[in-house]
Amino acid sequence: MVSLGFLVFLSAVLIHLCISSNAQPTYRYHICSTAGNYTTGSQYRANFNSLFSSLSSNATLHNVFYNATAGQNSDQVYAIYLCRGDASPDVCRDCVSASSQEILLRCPNQKEAIIWFDECMFRYSNRSIFATMEDTPFGFLKNPNNYSDPVQFKQIREDLLERLVTKAISDSSTGMFATRETNFSGNLKIYGMVQCTPDISLSDCNICLRGSVAEIPNCCEGKKGARVLKPSCNIRYESFPFIEQKATAPASPTISDREDMTSLDASIQRRCFSWKVALTMMTRREMGYDRHSGDGKGNDVPYHPI
């Protein structure tokens, strides 16, 4: 008879596969500039469409960061995308594609705008935005829940973010991306991430990140999670793990990380339903049917822009 432990393990693996195969980029925040507008049938819009098509197709090849320009003179359009440092090429491509479409809906006819998803940042402008550190405009996102011991949490959070900034600016080969987790209380941990666009210098990255850290007390003191989103950098900390961990593959053939999973999306989607049915029937025979739903721990909680 199949052991209960094996069924639990197999269920977890297959659920992860099914969730990963259906994952979509998650929109978080956007800012539309009031600097100027364009008309739908203008040359600027035509350059805009051409540029976005190019960026989306290049996202898989260039992965984390890419910049491009289309057009000339007053109709010239500049664009940048920055995918999270742990994003696979497929995740990056999907996010760039989604963000370039979403920004048209949220900022129609604006000549400059920026949008953030969980997986990437996308911005465009009618002025050059390459290799220039910009820390405005920016936004805050925060978890509505507070820690019960804000004093202890503040000390640990400040130490975590300081270590992350130092790590990100210590070596440009890291892509100015750093992640870290630290113990908080008992089994509780705090998880953090910082990232700069790799077209700016290490010193400018340092300025941008430290400026972002300094904003936390103004918006999000004591909160269980927060983000500061700027054009040239972003920081984030949470009470749950959110960074994509890539495990070492064991000797037997298996799926080791999300990059492998995304390459199998089509077959996974076809099989998810039949796997769920089979597992449900097997589990009922082994342990009885439990209708208790999950409590959602580990999932991102709603964020509130301020």
PDB file of C-alpha atoms in Angstrom:
ATOM      1  CA  MET A   1       0.000   0.000   0.000  1.00  0.00           C
ATOM      2  CA  VAL A   2       1.222   3.483  -0.790  1.00  0.00           C
ATOM      3  CA  SER A   3       2.472   5.229   2.351  1.00  0.00           C
ATOM      4  CA  LEU A   4       0.769   8.347   3.671  1.00  0.00           C
ATOM      5  CA  GLY A   5       4.088  10.188   3.738  1.00  0.00           C
ATOM      6  CA  PHE A   6       4.635   9.553   0.046  1.00  0.00           C
ATOM      7  CA  LEU A   7       1.128  10.803  -0.783  1.00  0.00           C
ATOM      8  CA  VAL A   8       1.685  14.007   1.162  1.00  0.00           C
ATOM      9  CA  PHE A   9       5.017  14.579  -0.593  1.00  0.00           C
ATOM     10  CA  LEU A  10       3.566  13.818  -4.026  1.00  0.00           C
ATOM     11  CA  SER A  11       0.580  16.088  -3.387  1.00  0.00           C
ATOM     12  CA  ALA A  12       2.844  18.976  -2.432  1.00  0.00           C
ATOM     13  CA  VAL A  13       4.990  18.545  -5.536  1.00  0.00           C
ATOM     14  CA  LEU A  14       2.034  18.341  -7.917  1.00  0.00           C
ATOM     15  CA  ILE A  15       0.212  21.259  -6.322  1.00  0.00           C
ATOM     16  CA  HIS A  16       3.373  23.341  -6.697  1.00  0.00           C
ATOM     17  CA  LEU A  17       3.626  22.323 -10.334  1.00  0.00           C
ATOM     18  CA  CYS A  18       0.012  23.240 -11.026  1.00  0.00           C
ATOM     19  CA  ILE A  19       0.260  26.582  -9.257  1.00  0.00           C
ATOM     20  CA  SER A  20       3.523  27.456 -10.992  1.00  0.00           C
ATOM     21  CA  SER A  21       2.199  26.538 -14.401  1.00  0.00           C
ATOM     22  CA  ASN A  22      -0.736  28.924 -14.022  1.00  0.00           C
ATOM     23  CA  ALA A  23       1.113  31.773 -12.317  1.00  0.00           C
ATOM     24  CA  GLN A  24       0.617  35.200 -13.840  1.00  0.00           C
ATOM     25  CA  PRO A  25       2.573  38.415 -13.225  1.00  0.00           C
ATOM     26  CA  THR A  26       1.082  40.362 -10.316  1.00  0.00           C
ATOM     27  CA  TYR A  27       0.448  44.089 -10.710  1.00  0.00           C
ATOM     28  CA  ARG A  28       1.274  46.274  -7.692  1.00  0.00           C
ATOM     29  CA  TYR A  29       1.547  49.988  -8.457  1.00  0.00           C
ATOM     30  CA  HIS A  30       1.924  52.597 -11.183  1.00  0.00           C
ATOM     31  CA  ILE A  31       2.547  56.319 -11.639  1.00  0.00           C
ATOM     32  CA  CYS A  32       1.484  58.319 -14.691  1.00  0.00           C
ATOM     33  CA  SER A  33       3.452  61.481 -15.446  1.00  0.00           C
ATOM     34  CA  THR A  34       1.679  64.776 -16.131  1.00  0.00           C
ATOM     35  CA  ALA A  35       4.597  66.064 -18.208  1.00  0.00           C
ATOM     36  CA  GLY A  36       2.828  65.600 -21.531  1.00  0.00           C
ATOM     37  CA  ASN A  37       0.425  63.584 -23.657  1.00  0.00           C
ATOM     38  CA  TYR A  38       0.376  62.044 -27.122  1.00  0.00           C
ATOM     39  CA  THR A  39      -2.512  61.193 -29.428  1.00  0.00           C
ATOM     40  CA  THR A  40      -3.446  57.617 -30.256  1.00  0.00           C
ATOM     41  CA  GLY A  41      -2.653  57.905 -33.964  1.00  0.00           C
ATOM     42  CA  SER A  42       0.576  59.868 -33.549  1.00  0.00           C
ATOM     43  CA  GLN A  43       4.102  58.845 -34.537  1.00  0.00           C
ATOM     44  CA  TYR A  44       4.978  58.758 -30.836  1.00  0.00           C
ATOM     45  CA  ARG A  45       2.367  56.049 -30.299  1.00  0.00           C
ATOM     46  CA  ALA A  46       3.654  54.120 -33.318  1.00  0.00           C
ATOM     47  CA  ASN A  47       7.194  54.241 -31.893  1.00  0.00           C
ATOM     48  CA  PHE A  48       5.743  53.301 -28.517  1.00  0.00           C
ATOM     49  CA  ASN A  49       4.131  50.146 -29.949  1.00  0.00           C
ATOM     50  CA  SER A  50       7.265  49.189 -31.877  1.00  0.00           C
ATOM     51  CA  LEU A  51       9.435  49.618 -28.801  1.00  0.00           C
ATOM     52  CA  PHE A  52       7.224  47.529 -26.550  1.00  0.00           C
ATOM     53  CA  SER A  53       7.151  44.724 -29.089  1.00  0.00           C
ATOM     54  CA  SER A  54      10.949  44.748 -29.218  1.00  0.00           C
ATOM     55  CA  LEU A  55      11.329  44.768 -25.432  1.00  0.00           C
ATOM     56  CA  SER A  56       8.931  41.878 -24.926  1.00  0.00           C
ATOM     57  CA  SER A  57      10.720  39.737 -27.496  1.00  0.00           C
ATOM     58  CA  ASN A  58      14.106  40.533 -25.963  1.00  0.00           C
ATOM     59  CA  ALA A  59      13.073  39.845 -22.368  1.00  0.00           C
ATOM     60  CA  THR A  60      13.858  36.136 -22.606  1.00  0.00           C
ATOM     61  CA  LEU A  61      17.272  36.741 -24.177  1.00  0.00           C
ATOM     62  CA  HIS A  62      18.444  39.582 -21.958  1.00  0.00           C
ATOM     63  CA  ASN A  63      16.503  38.493 -18.885  1.00  0.00           C
ATOM     64  CA  VAL A  64      16.912  40.818 -15.901  1.00  0.00           C
ATOM     65  CA  PHE A  65      17.500  44.222 -17.517  1.00  0.00           C
ATOM     66  CA  TYR A  66      17.195  45.831 -20.925  1.00  0.00           C
ATOM     67  CA  ASN A  67      16.806  49.293 -22.414  1.00  0.00           C
ATOM     68  CA  ALA A  68      15.840  50.421 -25.893  1.00  0.00           C
ATOM     69  CA  THR A  69      14.909  53.473 -27.949  1.00  0.00           C
ATOM     70  CA  ALA A  70      12.598  53.990 -30.910  1.00  0.00           C
ATOM     71  CA  GLY A  71      11.977  57.019 -33.126  1.00  0.00           C
ATOM     72  CA  GLN A  72      13.700  60.368 -33.516  1.00  0.00           C
ATOM     73  CA  ASN A  73      13.556  63.912 -32.161  1.00  0.00           C
ATOM     74  CA  SER A  74      10.320  64.812 -30.356  1.00  0.00           C
ATOM     75  CA  ASP A  75       8.766  61.445 -31.230  1.00  0.00           C
ATOM     76  CA  GLN A  76      11.572  59.422 -29.665  1.00  0.00           C
ATOM     77  CA  VAL A  77      10.575  56.936 -26.965  1.00  0.00           C
ATOM     78  CA  TYR A  78      12.938  55.501 -24.338  1.00  0.00           C
ATOM     79  CA  ALA A  79      12.094  52.430 -22.262  1.00  0.00           C
ATOM     80  CA  ILE A  80      13.620  50.268 -19.527  1.00  0.00           C
ATOM     81  CA  TYR A  81      12.555  47.093 -17.839  1.00  0.00           C
ATOM     82  CA  LEU A  82      14.051  45.510 -14.742  1.00  0.00           C
ATOM     83  CA  CYS A  83      13.047  41.993 -13.789  1.00  0.00           C
ATOM     84  CA  ARG A  84      13.607  40.705 -10.293  1.00  0.00           C
ATOM     85  CA  GLY A  85      17.028  39.163  -9.913  1.00  0.00           C
ATOM     86  CA  ASP A  86      15.623  35.709  -9.193  1.00  0.00           C
ATOM     87  CA  ALA A  87      13.194  35.695 -12.140  1.00  0.00           C
ATOM     88  CA  SER A  88      13.596  33.023 -14.800  1.00  0.00           C
ATOM     89  CA  PRO A  89      13.696  34.144 -18.459  1.00  0.00           C
ATOM     90  CA  ASP A  90      10.112  32.967 -18.954  1.00  0.00           C
ATOM     91  CA  VAL A  91       8.847  34.822 -15.888  1.00  0.00           C
ATOM     92  CA  CYS A  92      10.718  37.943 -16.982  1.00  0.00           C
ATOM     93  CA  ARG A  93       9.294  37.754 -20.495  1.00  0.00           C
ATOM     94  CA  ASP A  94       5.750  37.288 -19.229  1.00  0.00           C
ATOM     95  CA  CYS A  95       6.066  40.198 -16.822  1.00  0.00           C
ATOM     96  CA  VAL A  96       7.474  42.579 -19.431  1.00  0.00           C
ATOM     97  CA  SER A  97       4.686  41.638 -21.803  1.00  0.00           C
ATOM     98  CA  ALA A  98       2.011  42.077 -19.131  1.00  0.00           C
ATOM     99  CA  SER A  99       3.412  45.366 -17.830  1.00  0.00           C
ATOM    100  CA  SER A 100       3.698  46.915 -21.293  1.00  0.00           C
ATOM    101  CA  GLN A 101       0.027  46.152 -21.885  1.00  0.00           C
ATOM    102  CA  GLU A 102      -1.146  47.165 -18.417  1.00  0.00           C
ATOM    103  CA  ILE A 103       0.601  50.516 -18.547  1.00  0.00           C
ATOM    104  CA  LEU A 104      -1.385  51.434 -21.656  1.00  0.00           C
ATOM    105  CA  LEU A 105      -4.597  50.831 -19.738  1.00  0.00           C
ATOM    106  CA  ARG A 106      -3.557  52.699 -16.612  1.00  0.00           C
ATOM    107  CA  CYS A 107      -1.697  55.585 -18.262  1.00  0.00           C
ATOM    108  CA  PRO A 108      -3.397  56.122 -21.644  1.00  0.00           C
ATOM    109  CA  ASN A 109      -1.689  58.734 -23.839  1.00  0.00           C
ATOM    110  CA  GLN A 110       0.864  59.848 -21.206  1.00  0.00           C
ATOM    111  CA  LYS A 111       4.347  60.421 -22.608  1.00  0.00           C
ATOM    112  CA  GLU A 112       5.965  59.077 -19.464  1.00  0.00           C
ATOM    113  CA  ALA A 113       4.902  56.408 -16.969  1.00  0.00           C
ATOM    114  CA  ILE A 114       6.217  53.675 -14.693  1.00  0.00           C
ATOM    115  CA  ILE A 115       4.618  50.461 -13.463  1.00  0.00           C
ATOM    116  CA  TRP A 116       5.641  47.825 -10.928  1.00  0.00           C
ATOM    117  CA  PHE A 117       4.694  44.158 -10.778  1.00  0.00           C
ATOM    118  CA  ASP A 118       5.943  41.615  -8.249  1.00  0.00           C
ATOM    119  CA  GLU A 119       8.230  40.250 -10.941  1.00  0.00           C
ATOM    120  CA  CYS A 120       9.405  43.377 -12.780  1.00  0.00           C
ATOM    121  CA  MET A 121       9.409  47.135 -13.246  1.00  0.00           C
ATOM    122  CA  PHE A 122       8.677  48.802 -16.591  1.00  0.00           C
ATOM    123  CA  ARG A 123       9.026  52.468 -17.503  1.00  0.00           C
ATOM    124  CA  TYR A 124       9.092  54.626 -20.607  1.00  0.00           C
ATOM    125  CA  SER A 125       9.589  58.312 -21.372  1.00  0.00           C
ATOM    126  CA  ASN A 126      10.081  60.888 -24.115  1.00  0.00           C
ATOM    127  CA  ARG A 127      13.451  61.784 -22.529  1.00  0.00           C
ATOM    128  CA  SER A 128      16.575  59.741 -21.973  1.00  0.00           C
ATOM    129  CA  ILE A 129      16.310  57.634 -18.827  1.00  0.00           C
ATOM    130  CA  PHE A 130      19.388  55.442 -19.326  1.00  0.00           C
ATOM    131  CA  ALA A 131      22.359  55.409 -16.948  1.00  0.00           C
ATOM    132  CA  THR A 132      20.853  58.105 -14.738  1.00  0.00           C
ATOM    133  CA  MET A 133      19.902  57.475 -11.124  1.00  0.00           C
ATOM    134  CA  GLU A 134      16.351  58.633 -10.443  1.00  0.00           C
ATOM    135  CA  ASP A 135      14.640  58.243  -7.075  1.00  0.00           C
ATOM    136  CA  THR A 136      11.429  60.037  -7.992  1.00  0.00           C
ATOM    137  CA  PRO A 137       8.593  59.477  -8.485  1.00  0.00           C
ATOM    138  CA  PHE A 138       8.238  56.699  -5.953  1.00  0.00           C
ATOM    139  CA  GLY A 139       5.604  54.736  -4.079  1.00  0.00           C
ATOM    140  CA  PHE A 140       5.160  52.793  -0.847  1.00  0.00           C
ATOM    141  CA  LEU A 141       3.378  49.495  -0.384  1.00  0.00           C
ATOM    142  CA  LYS A 142       2.790  48.049   3.054  1.00  0.00           C
ATOM    143  CA  ASN A 143       1.314  45.098   4.874  1.00  0.00           C
ATOM    144  CA  PRO A 144      -1.592  46.322   7.060  1.00  0.00           C
ATOM    145  CA  ASN A 145      -0.544  44.088   9.983  1.00  0.00           C
ATOM    146  CA  ASN A 146       1.862  45.117  12.752  1.00  0.00           C
ATOM    147  CA  TYR A 147       4.443  43.191  14.766  1.00  0.00           C
ATOM    148  CA  SER A 148       3.630  42.799  18.453  1.00  0.00           C
ATOM    149  CA  ASP A 149       7.177  43.823  19.423  1.00  0.00           C
ATOM    150  CA  PRO A 150       7.934  46.833  17.185  1.00  0.00           C
ATOM    151  CA  VAL A 151      11.116  47.814  19.028  1.00  0.00           C
ATOM    152  CA  GLN A 152      12.817  44.450  18.563  1.00  0.00           C
ATOM    153  CA  PHE A 153      11.524  44.202  15.013  1.00  0.00           C
ATOM    154  CA  LYS A 154      12.887  47.641  14.097  1.00  0.00           C
ATOM    155  CA  GLN A 155      16.387  46.680  15.218  1.00  0.00           C
ATOM    156  CA  ILE A 156      16.350  43.435  13.253  1.00  0.00           C
ATOM    157  CA  ARG A 157      14.820  45.058  10.159  1.00  0.00           C
ATOM    158  CA  GLU A 158      17.405  47.845  10.142  1.00  0.00           C
ATOM    159  CA  ASP A 159      20.243  45.329  10.445  1.00  0.00           C
ATOM    160  CA  LEU A 160      18.753  43.189   7.667  1.00  0.00           C
ATOM    161  CA  LEU A 161      18.392  46.096   5.244  1.00  0.00           C
ATOM    162  CA  GLU A 162      21.866  47.420   6.063  1.00  0.00           C
ATOM    163  CA  ARG A 163      23.394  44.035   5.249  1.00  0.00           C
ATOM    164  CA  LEU A 164      21.388  43.834   2.037  1.00  0.00           C
ATOM    165  CA  VAL A 165      22.471  47.265   0.822  1.00  0.00           C
ATOM    166  CA  THR A 166      26.103  46.504   1.621  1.00  0.00           C
ATOM    167  CA  LYS A 167      25.881  43.218  -0.273  1.00  0.00           C
ATOM    168  CA  ALA A 168      24.201  44.776  -3.321  1.00  0.00           C
ATOM    169  CA  ILE A 169      26.822  47.508  -3.752  1.00  0.00           C
ATOM    170  CA  SER A 170      29.872  45.391  -2.933  1.00  0.00           C
ATOM    171  CA  ASP A 171      30.200  43.820  -6.375  1.00  0.00           C
ATOM    172  CA  SER A 172      28.628  44.897  -9.671  1.00  0.00           C
ATOM    173  CA  SER A 173      28.767  41.292 -10.921  1.00  0.00           C
ATOM    174  CA  THR A 174      25.820  40.499  -8.629  1.00  0.00           C
ATOM    175  CA  GLY A 175      23.638  42.769 -10.755  1.00  0.00           C
ATOM    176  CA  MET A 176      23.118  45.003  -7.706  1.00  0.00           C
ATOM    177  CA  PHE A 177      20.593  42.465  -6.427  1.00  0.00           C
ATOM    178  CA  ALA A 178      20.717  40.981  -2.938  1.00  0.00           C
ATOM    179  CA  THR A 179      18.489  38.768  -0.794  1.00  0.00           C
ATOM    180  CA  ARG A 180      18.749  37.636   2.799  1.00  0.00           C
ATOM    181  CA  GLU A 181      16.723  36.144   5.623  1.00  0.00           C
ATOM    182  CA  THR A 182      17.234  36.593   9.345  1.00  0.00           C
ATOM    183  CA  ASN A 183      15.737  35.159  12.528  1.00  0.00           C
ATOM    184  CA  PHE A 184      13.257  37.324  14.378  1.00  0.00           C
ATOM    185  CA  SER A 185      11.649  35.441  17.245  1.00  0.00           C
ATOM    186  CA  GLY A 186      11.425  31.705  17.769  1.00  0.00           C
ATOM    187  CA  ASN A 187      10.740  30.148  14.381  1.00  0.00           C
ATOM    188  CA  LEU A 188       9.793  33.481  12.829  1.00  0.00           C
ATOM    189  CA  LYS A 189      12.017  35.011  10.177  1.00  0.00           C
ATOM    190  CA  ILE A 190      12.188  38.224   8.182  1.00  0.00           C
ATOM    191  CA  TYR A 191      13.001  38.032   4.478  1.00  0.00           C
ATOM    192  CA  GLY A 192      14.455  40.913   2.497  1.00  0.00           C
ATOM    193  CA  MET A 193      15.466  41.943  -1.003  1.00  0.00           C
ATOM    194  CA  VAL A 194      17.056  45.021  -2.578  1.00  0.00           C
ATOM    195  CA  GLN A 195      17.800  45.753  -6.227  1.00  0.00           C
ATOM    196  CA  CYS A 196      19.052  48.566  -8.458  1.00  0.00           C
ATOM    197  CA  THR A 197      18.889  48.938 -12.221  1.00  0.00           C
ATOM    198  CA  PRO A 198      22.331  47.804 -13.444  1.00  0.00           C
ATOM    199  CA  ASP A 199      22.779  50.844 -15.695  1.00  0.00           C
ATOM    200  CA  ILE A 200      23.655  53.075 -12.724  1.00  0.00           C
ATOM    201  CA  SER A 201      26.918  53.116 -10.773  1.00  0.00           C
ATOM    202  CA  LEU A 202      27.485  51.332  -7.477  1.00  0.00           C
ATOM    203  CA  SER A 203      27.693  54.681  -5.699  1.00  0.00           C
ATOM    204  CA  ASP A 204      24.372  55.800  -7.174  1.00  0.00           C
ATOM    205  CA  CYS A 205      22.859  52.449  -6.239  1.00  0.00           C
ATOM    206  CA  ASN A 206      24.039  53.035  -2.687  1.00  0.00           C
ATOM    207  CA  ILE A 207      22.384  56.470  -2.620  1.00  0.00           C
ATOM    208  CA  CYS A 208      19.125  55.147  -4.046  1.00  0.00           C
ATOM    209  CA  LEU A 209      18.885  52.158  -1.714  1.00  0.00           C
ATOM    210  CA  ARG A 210      19.802  54.065   1.433  1.00  0.00           C
ATOM    211  CA  GLY A 211      17.295  56.747   0.541  1.00  0.00           C
ATOM    212  CA  SER A 212      14.660  54.039   0.182  1.00  0.00           C
ATOM    213  CA  VAL A 213      15.550  52.503   3.548  1.00  0.00           C
ATOM    214  CA  ALA A 214      15.216  55.949   5.126  1.00  0.00           C
ATOM    215  CA  GLU A 215      11.621  56.143   3.875  1.00  0.00           C
ATOM    216  CA  ILE A 216      10.488  53.061   5.827  1.00  0.00           C
ATOM    217  CA  PRO A 217       9.915  54.896   9.156  1.00  0.00           C
ATOM    218  CA  ASN A 218       7.783  57.474   7.338  1.00  0.00           C
ATOM    219  CA  CYS A 219       5.396  54.951   5.821  1.00  0.00           C
ATOM    220  CA  CYS A 220       5.655  51.549   7.287  1.00  0.00           C
ATOM    221  CA  GLU A 221       7.144  51.466  10.793  1.00  0.00           C
ATOM    222  CA  GLY A 222       6.277  48.239  12.581  1.00  0.00           C
ATOM    223  CA  LYS A 223       4.541  46.724   9.553  1.00  0.00           C
ATOM    224  CA  LYS A 224       5.065  43.034   8.809  1.00  0.00           C
ATOM    225  CA  GLY A 225       5.944  43.831   5.222  1.00  0.00           C
ATOM    226  CA  ALA A 226       6.795  46.867   3.130  1.00  0.00           C
ATOM    227  CA  ARG A 227       8.218  47.977  -0.190  1.00  0.00           C
ATOM    228  CA  VAL A 228       9.679  51.217  -1.460  1.00  0.00           C
ATOM    229  CA  LEU A 229       9.478  51.447  -5.248  1.00  0.00           C
ATOM    230  CA  LYS A 230      11.680  53.895  -7.150  1.00  0.00           C
ATOM    231  CA  PRO A 231      12.675  54.136 -10.827  1.00  0.00           C
ATOM    232  CA  SER A 232      16.300  53.163 -10.154  1.00  0.00           C
ATOM    233  CA  CYS A 233      15.914  50.847  -7.173  1.00  0.00           C
ATOM    234  CA  ASN A 234      13.502  49.042  -4.903  1.00  0.00           C
ATOM    235  CA  ILE A 235      13.571  47.412  -1.484  1.00  0.00           C
ATOM    236  CA  ARG A 236      11.275  44.883   0.147  1.00  0.00           C
ATOM    237  CA  TYR A 237      10.963  42.924   3.382  1.00  0.00           C
ATOM    238  CA  GLU A 238       8.330  40.380   4.434  1.00  0.00           C
ATOM    239  CA  SER A 239       7.409  37.977   7.227  1.00  0.00           C
ATOM    240  CA  PHE A 240       7.248  35.123   4.703  1.00  0.00           C
ATOM    241  CA  PRO A 241       9.646  33.808   2.017  1.00  0.00           C
ATOM    242  CA  PHE A 242       9.055  35.337  -1.404  1.00  0.00           C
ATOM    243  CA  ILE A 243      12.364  34.815  -3.198  1.00  0.00           C
ATOM    244  CA  GLU A 244      12.561  32.017  -5.754  1.00  0.00           C
ATOM    245  CA  GLN A 245      14.920  29.388  -4.356  1.00  0.00           C
ATOM    246  CA  LYS A 246      16.646  27.128  -6.853  1.00  0.00           C
ATOM    247  CA  ALA A 247      17.383  23.755  -5.311  1.00  0.00           C
ATOM    248  CA  THR A 248      20.191  21.454  -6.406  1.00  0.00           C
ATOM    249  CA  ALA A 249      18.864  18.624  -8.563  1.00  0.00           C
ATOM    250  CA  PRO A 250      19.127  15.122  -7.022  1.00  0.00           C
ATOM    251  CA  ALA A 251      20.583  12.203  -8.945  1.00  0.00           C
ATOM    252  CA  SER A 252      17.236  10.862 -10.136  1.00  0.00           C
ATOM    253  CA  PRO A 253      15.405  12.834 -12.854  1.00  0.00           C
ATOM    254  CA  THR A 254      13.219  15.470 -11.201  1.00  0.00           C
ATOM    255  CA  ILE A 255      12.198  19.098 -11.436  1.00  0.00           C
ATOM    256  CA  SER A 256      14.715  21.217  -9.571  1.00  0.00           C
ATOM    257  CA  ASP A 257      13.521  24.771  -9.999  1.00  0.00           C
ATOM    258  CA  ARG A 258      10.945  26.997 -11.622  1.00  0.00           C
ATOM    259  CA  GLU A 259      12.937  27.388 -14.824  1.00  0.00           C
ATOM    260  CA  ASP A 260      12.418  23.673 -15.442  1.00  0.00           C
ATOM    261  CA  MET A 261       8.796  23.925 -14.393  1.00  0.00           C
ATOM    262  CA  THR A 262       7.955  26.707 -16.810  1.00  0.00           C
ATOM    263  CA  SER A 263       9.383  24.718 -19.709  1.00  0.00           C
ATOM    264  CA  LEU A 264       6.833  22.022 -18.907  1.00  0.00           C
ATOM    265  CA  ASP A 265       3.831  24.323 -18.544  1.00  0.00           C
ATOM    266  CA  ALA A 266       1.818  22.882 -21.425  1.00  0.00           C
ATOM    267  CA  SER A 267       2.070  19.278 -20.302  1.00  0.00           C
ATOM    268  CA  ILE A 268       1.581  20.218 -16.654  1.00  0.00           C
ATOM    269  CA  GLN A 269      -1.626  22.080 -17.384  1.00  0.00           C
ATOM    270  CA  ARG A 270      -2.998  19.087 -19.274  1.00  0.00           C
ATOM    271  CA  ARG A 271      -2.195  16.729 -16.424  1.00  0.00           C
ATOM    272  CA  CYS A 272      -3.009  18.819 -13.354  1.00  0.00           C
ATOM    273  CA  PHE A 273      -6.680  17.921 -13.268  1.00  0.00           C
ATOM    274  CA  SER A 274      -6.170  14.179 -13.713  1.00  0.00           C
ATOM    275  CA  TRP A 275      -3.404  14.183 -11.098  1.00  0.00           C
ATOM    276  CA  LYS A 276      -5.636  15.973  -8.607  1.00  0.00           C
ATOM    277  CA  VAL A 277      -8.448  13.475  -9.148  1.00  0.00           C
ATOM    278  CA  ALA A 278      -6.118  10.496  -8.746  1.00  0.00           C
ATOM    279  CA  LEU A 279      -4.488  11.924  -5.624  1.00  0.00           C
ATOM    280  CA  THR A 280      -7.851  12.745  -4.084  1.00  0.00           C
ATOM    281  CA  MET A 281      -9.075   9.175  -4.570  1.00  0.00           C
ATOM    282  CA  MET A 282      -5.833   7.681  -3.233  1.00  0.00           C
ATOM    283  CA  THR A 283      -5.754  10.003  -0.230  1.00  0.00           C
ATOM    284  CA  ARG A 284      -9.371   9.221   0.658  1.00  0.00           C
ATOM    285  CA  ARG A 285      -8.515   5.534   0.768  1.00  0.00           C
ATOM    286  CA  GLU A 286      -5.424   6.132   2.894  1.00  0.00           C
ATOM    287  CA  MET A 287      -6.627   8.604   5.497  1.00  0.00           C
ATOM    288  CA  GLY A 288     -10.208   9.634   4.916  1.00  0.00           C
ATOM    289  CA  TYR A 289     -11.344  12.849   3.276  1.00  0.00           C
ATOM    290  CA  ASP A 290     -10.570  16.100   5.099  1.00  0.00           C
ATOM    291  CA  ARG A 291     -12.363  19.192   3.790  1.00  0.00           C
ATOM    292  CA  HIS A 292     -10.346  21.603   5.911  1.00  0.00           C
ATOM    293  CA  SER A 293      -9.023  24.388   3.667  1.00  0.00           C
ATOM    294  CA  GLY A 294      -5.559  25.920   3.863  1.00  0.00           C
ATOM    295  CA  ASP A 295      -4.943  28.987   6.003  1.00  0.00           C
ATOM    296  CA  GLY A 296      -3.039  30.869   3.255  1.00  0.00           C
ATOM    297  CA  LYS A 297       0.197  31.250   5.205  1.00  0.00           C
ATOM    298  CA  GLY A 298       3.078  32.217   2.984  1.00  0.00           C
ATOM    299  CA  ASN A 299       0.866  34.029   0.501  1.00  0.00           C
ATOM    300  CA  ASP A 300       1.298  37.692  -0.196  1.00  0.00           C
ATOM    301  CA  VAL A 301      -1.176  39.778   1.783  1.00  0.00           C
ATOM    302  CA  PRO A 302      -2.917  42.827   0.352  1.00  0.00           C
ATOM    303  CA  TYR A 303      -0.760  45.909   0.164  1.00  0.00           C
ATOM    304  CA  HIS A 304      -1.986  49.428   0.575  1.00  0.00           C
ATOM    305  CA  PRO A 305      -0.361  52.309  -1.334  1.00  0.00           C
ATOM    306  CA  ILE A 306      -0.035  55.472   0.736  1.00  0.00           C
TER     307      ILE A 306
END
